[in-house]
Amino acid sequence: MALVKRKLYQRLLFFVVFLPISGILCFSELFFIKEPHDVTVMRKEAVVLDCQAHGEAPIDVRWLKNGVKVVENERVYLLSNGSLYISEVESRRGDKSDEGFYQCLAQNKYGAILSQKARLTIASISSFAIQPTSIVVTEGSVARFYCKISALPPPIITWEFNRVTLPLTTERITVLPSGVLQIHGVQRVDAGNYRCIATNIASRRRSMEATLTVTPALSPQLPQRPRIIAGPQNISVSLHQSAILECMATGNPKPIISWSRADSMSIDVYNTKVLGNGNLIITDIKPQHGGVYMCRATTPGTRNYTVASANVTVLAPPSFVEWPESLTRPRAGTARFVCQAEGVPTPRITWLKNGEKVHSNGRIKMYNSKLVINQIIPEDDAIYQCQAENEQGSVLSMARLIVVMSEDRPSVPRNIRADTVSSSAILLAWERPLYNSDKVIAYSVHYMKAEGLNNEEYQVVIGNDTTRYIIDDLEPACNYTFYVVAYMPMGASRMSDHVFQSTLEDVPLRAPELSLTSRSPTDIQVSWQPLPDKLSRGRVSAYRLSYRTSDETAVSQIELPGEKTQYLLENLQPDTIYLLRIAAATSVGWGEQSAWTSHRTPKASSARVPLAPELRLEPLNCTTIVARWQLAARNSAGVQGYRLFYHEESQPESAPVRLRALDNTHTIGGLDPRKKYHVKLLAYNFVGDGYQADQTVSTPGCVSVRDRLVPPPPPPHNVYAKTNSSTGVFLHWGRPAFTSSHAVNYTVRCNPVGLQNASLVLYLQTSEQSLLVPDLEPNTKYEFAIRLHIDQLSSPWSPVIYQSTFPESPTLPPSNVKVTLIEENTALVSWKPPDDPNVAVTHYTILYASRKAWIAGEWQVLQREGSITMALLENLKPGQVYLVKVSASNNMGDGPFSHIVELTIRADLTSAHDSGLSRDSTHATAFSDGFYHLDQKSMTGITVGVCIALICIIICAFIIVCRGKNRKFSAVKTGREGVNTTVSATAHLGSERRAENADVTVQMMGHSHFIDAKGGTNLIINSLGPVQPSTEKKKNWFSFNNNGKKDDKLVQNMRHDTSSYQPGTTVLTYKEDFSISPDQPTTLQALLRRDTEGSSNSEESHATSDSGRYSHDEMEMTNLSSGPCSRPPSLTVDSGGSSCISPAEESSKLSEESQAGLKLVESKENGCSHHEAQSSSQAELPL
């Protein structure tokens, strides 16, 4: 039995291992083992491009260069394994050069497959595009040389100093691979000649020499703000390559260079390092390294810094996310192949059938990265490949379509005939199939336009009871092709023979759009574009041009032949508005006339104003128009700018769009589809407005799903924005996954958040997947959206994203700088923020120095936050003249300094006043002879403010004394023995213990009197009802009171007062010694007074001397107990008794404790922390 099981396991193992391997070997009928790769070789060298295919023999291998078959000769031929051998690579111009893209094509009986593209490049090195230039620098500063050269492969850059090679990196010298030489801390020995050396396998190039001249530095050196003289640049780097971001700064003292990312992500420390004195190099770059990097140069010990940023884009070759799978389909069925790839830039998807590009037609459609084949025929049995390609490379994936043929099927329909019925209808007729016609259940009629590529095929299914059908949704004057297929339950017939037929002409659907300009005050040049076939609906045979003035009703008409596209109207009146319109005609008749278009002829003046620009309008998509223009060749007048007007037909003219003199294009977005718009453009100068150019254009319709039978393209995805500067935002997005041979372009919508005027929305056009939006406002939040346009299809807008521009560095100094002497050696500096509302200020820098220190270049520096506009200058010396200036700064840099303000301090300032004057009066009268003094209004305001503050302090102190006077001591709890504990009291106490973190407020009360801190009634109510107050006297905590006779009497018989508190509450106790005289403060009074004095001293010591702000530290008393049975070690005096009692004992005292009026500030966990009082003179205070 065991032997049988062993054999069974062996057979199962054989099937598990062998069958998958055999399936893999048998599934792929043809595939590549080796494919060619990019190669760079020297001229006249030999090269082998590998290609080895595997599959069912025989396999035929061919090579393509740039899509054209390679012709073999003695120098270029195939090896036995299919590889291509070139014995001597040539670099001659034109087609004779061997450089280009090579692909290997392998074919057997199942089909053909194409390899990936391989680029053959001949090593070369050009002349220097940028030569190093001579510079003059001061000793101790920095020097930078730069050279640029193009070479394949990329060259190695080195530098020579006086014809001696410099090391790549030293303590002061850094050589970047990008061709930059940096020298920090320039010394006199660095003066000399420098040149750049570029080397690769092709050759070596030496640049021209540049001279470095070193001049002596000034002594002493003045402080300089940090300044970035060579910041990082936006770069695109291929995957796994290295990216170099340069950052070179100067300043005194030497600034510190630091790097960060704008998205606040951390910089990869494993692949990133600092090269030299602040340059950042990223090795083995990956997609996660892409982003905006910010270089910051900071003055040591200060917050002065300057920022420069650059965007790093990581380019990646295509890689497949979804591969097509092989399919088996019956004849007349439908096959769908799906292919998706990713990469940067987004790859272009191309479909190949047996190595040749697939074109869309009626049966075959390509969209959304899918290949759909309808009405499958035997010729569709082939190998299909999906090719994803971008600038970084290409990849291919293959799948096979197997068409299953059914033997029991009808023959093809016969004798197909087509007859034209009208301009939009054709009658199609045929005869039944010769075989199995009785089994036919339906016919399908297929038709499409005969001219052009990528035409849509339409299909109509009709029953088997007729062999005639009228197609009535055709376009006029178009040629169509038709065929018919017969269906039966077991399958479909082959396609019938194709028949061609054209529809009749019709009147033009629309009139041409006019373009109007004036060459002189008495003429109008009228021009128009020929109508497209879809609108002309036949050959245009004539045009009719009508015109009149706006004040007259008589219309003049001119008929022109159909070949004409322009006409000059002459002998007109100057400075007059003319209305013009046009109509077109075919052999059938006249079409509709266009709407009236207005144009004003120029004034009859000798002034030299600009002539009318040559305007061209182009609908970019269904909602956008691009206007392009150029000045007339014979224009001699100067141009200061342009005014562009546009409005929808029959709508009032909108306000003009002002454009610069250098502009020659403008995008008009946000229009409505299928609308006609009038556009007017004129140039102007200091003399006045020039001649205007008028033109009419129509926006196309946004093709819907019903019109095209295909869904609209999806919107761009993965849209993200990165701030590049204070006026620019870098946008990047992904192209949605679909395939099309048509060009794709994008519309970018940009406007500030909360914009109310829709005419100020900015629309930008691009065919790339990234765009730097320029000319934005600093420190402004913008919203961006993107839509895609392809073949008259427009996607929805992408989700809106928001991004704010960086604030601009201040361009104006602080205004209204004043310096006022307020003490013998102290001055107050005040200023106002810069007069620029859009610039944020993070801090101010104040420089001040005496004349002697200023001559020596020794400034004293103060910095204040951006919300503070004053500062104190202390320790000023008598008899000196001080110079003061202020600048504003933010994260983007420092602004200019204000004008210098002088302050003169007298040497005899203190003796100028009466010695009997107080210090305050000295402050009020000791003014300098400088420019600024405190006037009478300022002194009055200061005096009134101080008086009001003192009155408020006195009132607050009085209120505190009165309230404290009315409080009563917390009496010492006394245990009452013999009181029985009730069940309800125990339950009540348990519920109180279950309350977690509850702040319970209980009024402080005693048996003798109700103590109310806010002043209220003396009625006491507990759980047993109203409690009559005792007639015994109260004892106050303070030695003074306002309660009359009651407070003057001594307490003779003090009752044992109680205080209610929760378990875990910290309790302060003190003993009252009645032997102390009434005037002598008690221990608690001394404690409170000491605390009050400490607060006053703390308040005085925390007053700042420069900003005018005061910070008071709050005096807090912390809970000194850490456990349920702890007691304060210093403030509690306990003798006798246990500090912890059982719950039963505690609940027995609940009725007594409910009569106490203490506020429980802190309730801790369930535990016992009951402190028993020793005597009636002992009181407890919960904290």
XYZ file of N, CA and C in Angstrom, residues 147-330:
552
model
N 31.814 76.619 -17.814
C 31.927 76.289 -19.243
C 30.876 75.241 -19.577
N 30.479 75.207 -20.845
C 29.454 74.264 -21.289
C 29.828 73.730 -22.651
N 29.639 72.398 -22.819
C 29.974 71.746 -24.076
C 29.035 70.567 -24.277
N 28.701 70.257 -25.513
C 27.845 69.115 -25.855
C 28.721 67.982 -26.350
N 28.467 66.775 -25.818
C 29.282 65.627 -26.207
C 28.511 64.350 -25.931
N 28.807 63.313 -26.722
C 28.274 61.958 -26.528
C 29.436 60.973 -26.586
N 29.623 60.199 -25.525
C 28.936 60.245 -24.231
C 29.297 61.507 -23.470
N 28.573 61.801 -22.371
C 28.853 63.038 -21.622
C 30.317 63.119 -21.222
N 30.936 64.292 -21.333
C 32.368 64.405 -21.063
C 32.673 64.513 -19.571
N 33.937 64.306 -19.252
C 34.454 64.554 -17.916
C 35.102 65.935 -17.928
N 34.676 66.801 -17.001
C 35.140 68.188 -16.965
C 36.215 68.322 -15.893
N 37.366 68.850 -16.277
C 38.431 69.209 -15.334
C 38.867 70.633 -15.627
N 39.660 71.213 -14.693
C 40.117 72.595 -14.844
C 41.633 72.657 -14.644
N 42.221 73.607 -15.351
C 43.646 73.855 -15.219
C 43.875 75.278 -14.725
N 44.866 75.417 -13.835
C 45.294 76.720 -13.319
C 46.736 76.947 -13.762
N 46.867 77.950 -14.649
C 48.187 78.225 -15.248
C 48.772 76.956 -15.882
N 47.893 76.246 -16.626
C 48.221 75.027 -17.379
C 48.551 73.827 -16.470
N 48.210 73.897 -15.188
C 48.412 72.784 -14.254
C 47.040 72.320 -13.786
N 46.802 71.009 -13.826
C 45.492 70.460 -13.481
C 45.172 70.706 -12.017
N 43.953 71.202 -11.772
C 43.486 71.431 -10.412
C 42.867 70.156 -9.861
N 42.981 69.909 -8.558
C 42.271 68.762 -7.966
C 40.762 69.014 -8.009
N 39.976 67.919 -8.039
C 38.524 68.061 -8.159
C 37.913 68.683 -6.916
N 38.451 68.360 -5.750
C 37.881 68.890 -4.514
C 38.985 69.134 -3.507
N 39.046 70.364 -2.987
C 39.920 70.704 -1.865
C 39.081 71.458 -0.847
N 39.772 72.011 0.158
C 39.038 72.742 1.188
C 38.400 73.996 0.618
N 39.007 74.606 -0.381
C 38.493 75.854 -0.935
C 38.022 75.734 -2.370
N 38.420 74.694 -3.097
C 38.140 74.580 -4.525
C 37.225 73.383 -4.756
N 36.170 73.604 -5.560
C 35.220 72.553 -5.910
C 34.995 72.584 -7.412
N 35.095 71.406 -8.047
C 34.821 71.259 -9.474
C 33.559 70.407 -9.612
N 32.497 70.986 -10.187
C 31.244 70.266 -10.378
C 31.249 69.582 -11.745
N 30.656 68.382 -11.861
C 30.608 67.702 -13.157
C 29.871 68.495 -14.225
N 29.050 69.453 -13.827
C 28.312 70.248 -14.804
C 29.164 71.316 -15.469
N 30.446 71.445 -15.083
C 31.340 72.404 -15.713
C 31.559 73.667 -14.922
N 31.360 73.616 -13.604
C 31.490 74.786 -12.748
C 32.727 74.619 -11.881
N 33.500 75.692 -11.768
C 34.641 75.758 -10.859
C 34.329 76.813 -9.808
N 34.366 76.399 -8.528
C 34.089 77.299 -7.426
C 35.346 77.458 -6.564
N 35.653 78.698 -6.200
C 36.792 78.984 -5.320
C 36.256 79.830 -4.173
N 36.366 79.301 -2.958
C 35.910 80.009 -1.765
C 37.115 80.586 -1.032
N 36.897 81.729 -0.384
C 37.980 82.366 0.353
C 39.170 82.678 -0.542
N 38.909 83.422 -1.598
C 39.940 83.695 -2.608
C 41.159 84.342 -1.963
N 42.313 83.848 -2.333
C 43.593 84.381 -1.852
C 44.372 84.969 -3.023
N 45.429 85.698 -2.688
C 46.229 86.320 -3.743
C 46.888 85.260 -4.638
N 47.206 84.106 -4.051
C 47.871 83.062 -4.857
C 46.923 82.451 -5.877
N 45.594 82.702 -5.752
C 44.632 82.161 -6.707
C 44.585 82.953 -8.002
N 45.191 84.126 -8.030
C 45.182 84.934 -9.249
C 45.965 84.221 -10.343
N 45.403 84.219 -11.542
C 46.055 83.561 -12.661
C 45.063 83.223 -13.746
N 45.454 82.289 -14.631
C 44.644 81.906 -15.783
C 44.037 80.522 -15.550
N 42.732 80.408 -15.871
C 41.998 79.160 -15.701
C 41.403 78.765 -17.047
N 41.372 77.466 -17.311
C 40.695 76.973 -18.510
C 40.056 75.639 -18.209
N 39.047 75.300 -19.029
C 38.206 74.116 -18.844
C 38.654 73.035 -19.828
N 38.740 71.779 -19.355
C 39.139 70.640 -20.180
C 37.979 69.651 -20.194
N 37.456 69.326 -21.401
C 36.372 68.353 -21.575
C 36.913 67.146 -22.321
N 36.678 65.943 -21.761
C 37.254 64.723 -22.330
C 36.213 63.630 -22.386
N 36.115 62.946 -23.537
C 35.362 61.692 -23.636
C 36.104 60.772 -24.595
N 35.470 59.644 -24.992
C 36.179 58.667 -25.819
C 36.447 59.197 -27.210
N 35.749 60.236 -27.600
C 35.935 60.760 -28.949
C 37.153 61.678 -29.039
N 37.307 62.587 -28.100
C 38.400 63.548 -28.195
C 38.501 64.320 -26.888
N 39.363 65.337 -26.886
C 39.545 66.236 -25.756
C 39.517 67.671 -26.273
N 38.786 68.527 -25.538
C 38.683 69.928 -25.920
C 39.163 70.798 -24.771
N 39.859 71.899 -25.122
C 40.315 72.881 -24.151
C 39.657 74.217 -24.457
N 39.147 74.832 -23.431
C 38.473 76.108 -23.616
C 39.499 77.239 -23.651
N 39.017 78.440 -23.895
C 39.854 79.626 -23.806
C 40.191 79.897 -22.343
N 41.286 80.582 -22.116
C 41.701 80.877 -20.753
C 40.960 82.114 -20.238
N 40.620 82.047 -18.966
C 39.984 83.177 -18.291
C 40.869 83.588 -17.120
N 40.981 84.880 -16.902
C 41.896 85.413 -15.887
C 41.127 85.765 -14.622
N 41.688 85.351 -13.499
C 41.151 85.733 -12.196
C 42.064 86.795 -11.595
N 41.508 87.969 -11.351
C 42.245 89.074 -10.751
C 41.756 89.262 -9.327
N 42.680 89.304 -8.364
C 42.346 89.427 -6.948
C 42.764 90.809 -6.479
N 41.833 91.561 -5.930
C 42.109 92.899 -5.404
C 42.098 92.840 -3.881
N 42.857 93.735 -3.220
C 42.880 93.711 -1.748
C 41.518 94.033 -1.177
N 41.215 93.407 -0.052
C 39.937 93.636 0.614
C 39.997 94.899 1.451
N 38.850 95.562 1.621
C 38.782 96.770 2.438
C 39.004 96.418 3.902
N 39.593 97.328 4.629
C 39.838 97.088 6.051
C 39.303 98.275 6.846
N 38.420 98.115 7.805
C 37.816 96.813 8.132
C 36.698 96.458 7.150
N 36.360 95.177 7.080
C 35.325 94.720 6.152
C 33.945 95.040 6.713
N 33.115 95.618 5.878
C 31.760 95.952 6.288
C 30.897 94.690 6.270
N 29.924 94.602 7.170
C 29.019 93.430 7.133
C 28.167 93.461 5.869
N 27.974 92.298 5.282
C 27.183 92.168 4.061
C 26.110 91.102 4.270
N 24.955 91.380 3.748
C 23.871 90.399 3.811
C 24.195 89.190 2.921
N 23.671 88.034 3.258
C 23.917 86.870 2.387
C 23.285 87.060 1.018
N 24.005 86.691 -0.002
C 23.518 86.826 -1.381
C 23.934 85.585 -2.173
N 22.955 84.944 -2.804
C 23.223 83.752 -3.608
C 23.612 84.207 -5.011
N 24.851 83.960 -5.384
C 25.326 84.403 -6.692
C 25.158 83.325 -7.750
N 24.981 82.066 -7.362
C 24.729 80.972 -8.309
C 23.799 79.988 -7.622
N 22.509 80.095 -7.931
C 21.514 79.234 -7.308
C 21.190 78.017 -8.148
N 20.401 77.108 -7.597
C 20.026 75.897 -8.353
C 19.118 76.233 -9.524
N 19.174 75.388 -10.556
C 18.363 75.557 -11.760
C 17.435 74.359 -11.920
N 16.258 74.599 -12.537
C 15.343 73.499 -12.821
C 16.018 72.492 -13.756
N 16.000 71.224 -13.367
C 16.673 70.202 -14.161
C 15.776 68.978 -14.277
N 15.995 68.220 -15.332
C 15.346 66.924 -15.545
C 16.448 65.878 -15.637
N 16.356 64.859 -14.811
C 17.406 63.855 -14.692
C 16.801 62.487 -14.943
N 17.503 61.661 -15.719
C 17.049 60.308 -15.991
C 17.201 59.436 -14.754
N 16.378 58.420 -14.692
C 16.386 57.496 -13.565
C 17.767 56.878 -13.393
N 18.190 56.785 -12.134
C 19.469 56.191 -11.724
C 20.681 57.038 -12.109
N 20.476 58.244 -12.611
C 21.584 59.144 -12.873
C 21.793 60.061 -11.662
N 22.686 61.019 -11.783
C 22.990 61.934 -10.693
C 22.485 63.332 -11.024
N 21.974 64.007 -10.015
C 21.495 65.384 -10.151
C 22.362 66.285 -9.283
N 22.786 67.412 -9.842
C 23.645 68.360 -9.135
C 22.904 69.691 -9.041
N 22.713 70.157 -7.810
C 22.082 71.446 -7.548
C 23.140 72.363 -6.949
N 23.491 73.394 -7.701
C 24.541 74.315 -7.260
C 23.953 75.379 -6.359
N 24.705 75.757 -5.340
C 24.314 76.869 -4.484
C 25.585 77.515 -3.961
N 25.851 78.727 -4.407
C 27.062 79.447 -4.031
C 26.639 80.823 -3.556
N 27.052 81.159 -2.347
C 26.608 82.417 -1.739
C 27.808 83.185 -1.205
N 27.616 84.482 -1.065
C 28.636 85.364 -0.511
C 27.999 86.242 0.540
N 28.834 86.783 1.432
C 28.360 87.643 2.504
C 29.440 87.786 3.562
N 29.218 88.700 4.487
C 30.164 88.901 5.580
C 29.367 89.056 6.874
N 29.494 88.101 7.801
C 30.377 86.931 7.747
C 29.916 85.889 6.736
N 30.768 84.887 6.513
C 30.490 83.880 5.503
C 29.187 83.166 5.830
N 28.227 83.146 4.886
C 26.922 82.525 5.172
C 27.016 81.007 5.240
N 26.049 80.431 5.936
C 25.921 78.982 6.057
C 24.869 78.517 5.048
N 25.213 77.479 4.269
C 24.311 76.952 3.238
C 23.557 75.752 3.820
N 22.235 75.751 3.664
C 21.414 74.618 4.084
C 20.396 74.314 3.000
N 19.929 73.063 2.975
C 18.985 72.606 1.937
C 17.738 72.043 2.595
N 16.626 72.218 1.930
C 15.354 71.646 2.373
C 14.462 71.469 1.160
N 13.365 70.764 1.370
C 12.374 70.545 0.305
C 11.157 71.411 0.563
N 10.576 71.907 -0.525
C 9.412 72.787 -0.382
C 8.203 72.047 0.164
N 8.118 70.724 -0.042
C 6.989 69.952 0.453
C 7.201 69.462 1.878
N 8.257 69.966 2.544
C 8.569 69.629 3.938
C 8.965 68.174 4.131
N 9.159 67.416 3.070
C 9.643 66.056 3.204
C 11.141 66.081 3.500
N 11.595 65.030 4.168
C 13.011 64.964 4.496
C 13.821 64.595 3.262
N 15.048 65.075 3.210
C 15.953 64.779 2.109
C 16.618 63.423 2.366
N 16.662 62.596 1.325
C 17.247 61.263 1.436
C 18.735 61.383 1.771
N 19.091 60.913 2.979
C 20.481 61.055 3.417
C 21.378 59.980 2.845
N 20.789 58.910 2.303
C 21.613 57.814 1.788
C 22.117 58.105 0.380
N 21.306 58.770 -0.431
C 21.693 59.058 -1.806
C 22.071 60.518 -2.019
N 22.058 61.313 -0.978
C 22.308 62.746 -1.115
C 23.498 63.142 -0.246
N 24.349 63.976 -0.802
C 25.479 64.501 -0.040
C 25.785 65.909 -0.530
N 26.520 66.634 0.306
C 26.911 68.002 -0.020
C 28.299 67.969 -0.633
N 28.414 68.601 -1.796
C 29.679 68.642 -2.523
C 30.264 70.040 -2.392
N 31.448 70.124 -1.820
C 32.088 71.421 -1.653
C 31.468 72.198 -0.514
N 31.178 73.479 -0.772
C 30.680 74.386 0.262
C 29.202 74.691 0.095
N 28.385 73.686 -0.182
C 26.948 73.920 -0.231
C 26.242 73.348 -1.432
N 26.937 72.746 -2.382
C 26.281 72.148 -3.544
C 25.700 70.790 -3.154
N 24.514 70.499 -3.677
C 23.821 69.255 -3.349
C 23.897 68.314 -4.541
N 24.314 67.070 -4.312
C 24.378 66.065 -5.357
C 23.548 64.867 -4.924
N 22.640 64.424 -5.797
C 21.770 63.268 -5.549
C 22.203 62.167 -6.507
N 22.708 61.080 -5.971
C 23.166 59.959 -6.790
C 22.079 58.896 -6.858
N 22.123 58.097 -7.934
C 21.148 57.015 -8.147
C 19.735 57.546 -7.904
N 19.385 58.564 -8.664
C 18.129 59.276 -8.417
C 16.945 58.375 -8.720
N 15.891 58.517 -7.918
C 14.677 57.718 -8.025
C 13.473 58.650 -8.075
N 12.301 58.122 -8.430
C 11.125 59.017 -8.544
C 10.819 59.783 -7.270
N 11.067 59.180 -6.098
C 10.748 59.901 -4.868
C 11.663 61.087 -4.611
N 12.765 61.190 -5.374
C 13.658 62.336 -5.210
C 13.158 63.578 -5.950
N 12.156 63.446 -6.776
C 11.643 64.601 -7.510
C 10.943 65.580 -6.586
N 11.038 66.858 -6.894
C 10.390 67.896 -6.110
C 11.142 69.202 -6.195
N 10.693 70.174 -5.406
C 11.299 71.494 -5.361
C 12.269 71.533 -4.187
N 13.531 71.832 -4.480
C 14.568 71.927 -3.461
C 14.899 73.402 -3.236
N 15.098 73.753 -1.964
C 15.337 75.146 -1.592
C 16.702 75.265 -0.924
N 17.507 76.176 -1.463
C 18.819 76.482 -0.898
C 18.693 77.758 -0.079
N 19.188 77.707 1.156
C 19.088 78.852 2.056
C 20.488 79.254 2.512
N 20.827 80.513 2.303
C 22.096 81.075 2.773
C 21.796 81.972 3.968
N 22.359 81.625 5.135
C 22.024 82.298 6.387
C 23.283 82.899 7.002
N 23.157 84.126 7.487
C 24.257 84.739 8.225
C 24.345 84.078 9.597
N 25.522 83.593 9.997
C 25.631 82.899 11.289
C 25.188 83.781 12.448
N 24.404 83.179 13.360
C 23.969 83.879 14.550
C 22.837 84.844 14.345
N 22.289 84.913 13.144
C 21.176 85.823 12.865
C 20.095 85.065 12.125
N 19.013 85.789 11.865
C 17.943 85.238 11.045
C 17.928 85.860 9.654
N 19.020 86.445 9.246
C 19.140 86.986 7.896
C 19.471 85.851 6.939
N 18.618 85.651 5.950
C 18.904 84.598 4.982
C 18.255 84.928 3.642
N 18.750 84.258 2.624
C 18.229 84.382 1.264
C 17.946 82.977 0.737
N 16.878 82.840 -0.039
C 16.436 81.529 -0.508
C 16.420 81.513 -2.026
N 16.866 80.393 -2.605
C 16.728 80.119 -4.043
C 16.218 78.692 -4.179
N 15.347 78.462 -5.153
C 14.722 77.146 -5.293
C 14.788 76.688 -6.740
N 14.647 75.368 -6.931
C 14.645 74.761 -8.260
C 13.871 73.459 -8.185
N 13.283 73.078 -9.309
C 12.502 71.849 -9.391
C 13.327 70.744 -10.045
N 13.300 69.589 -9.436
C 13.988 68.414 -9.964
C 12.929 67.445 -10.495
N 12.982 67.171 -11.779
C 12.065 66.228 -12.413
C 12.829 64.956 -12.741
N 12.323 63.840 -12.273
C 12.964 62.549 -12.500
C 12.298 61.892 -13.706
N 13.091 61.690 -14.761
C 12.588 61.064 -15.974
C 12.746 59.552 -15.853
N 11.692 58.828 -16.217
C 11.716 57.365 -16.087
C 11.266 56.739 -17.400
N 11.920 55.664 -17.839
C 11.480 54.966 -19.057
C 10.149 54.276 -18.827
N 9.463 53.896 -19.894
C 8.149 53.267 -19.725
C 8.265 51.906 -19.050
N 7.246 51.589 -18.301
C 7.097 50.255 -17.706
C 5.611 49.913 -17.699
N 5.298 48.653 -17.956
C 3.903 48.247 -18.096
C 3.251 48.060 -16.731
N 2.024 48.567 -16.655
C 1.177 48.337 -15.494
C 0.172 47.230 -15.790
N -0.287 47.155 -17.054
C -1.225 46.120 -17.484
C -0.825 45.657 -18.876
N -0.772 44.346 -19.058
C -0.313 43.768 -20.311
C -1.498 43.190 -21.081
N -1.428 43.203 -22.422
C -2.483 42.546 -23.207
C -2.363 41.022 -23.094
N -3.481 40.348 -23.165
C -3.521 38.892 -23.074
C -4.023 38.304 -24.379
N -3.509 37.122 -24.725
C -3.923 36.447 -25.957
C -5.393 36.046 -25.864
N -6.079 36.144 -27.030
C -7.516 35.889 -27.080
C -7.843 34.909 -28.193
N -8.921 34.185 -28.007
C -9.496 33.324 -29.037
C -10.929 33.766 -29.249
N -11.249 34.193 -30.481
C -12.564 34.730 -30.759
C -13.122 34.120 -32.050
N -14.460 33.962 -32.125
C -15.062 33.463 -33.371
C -15.129 34.559 -34.418
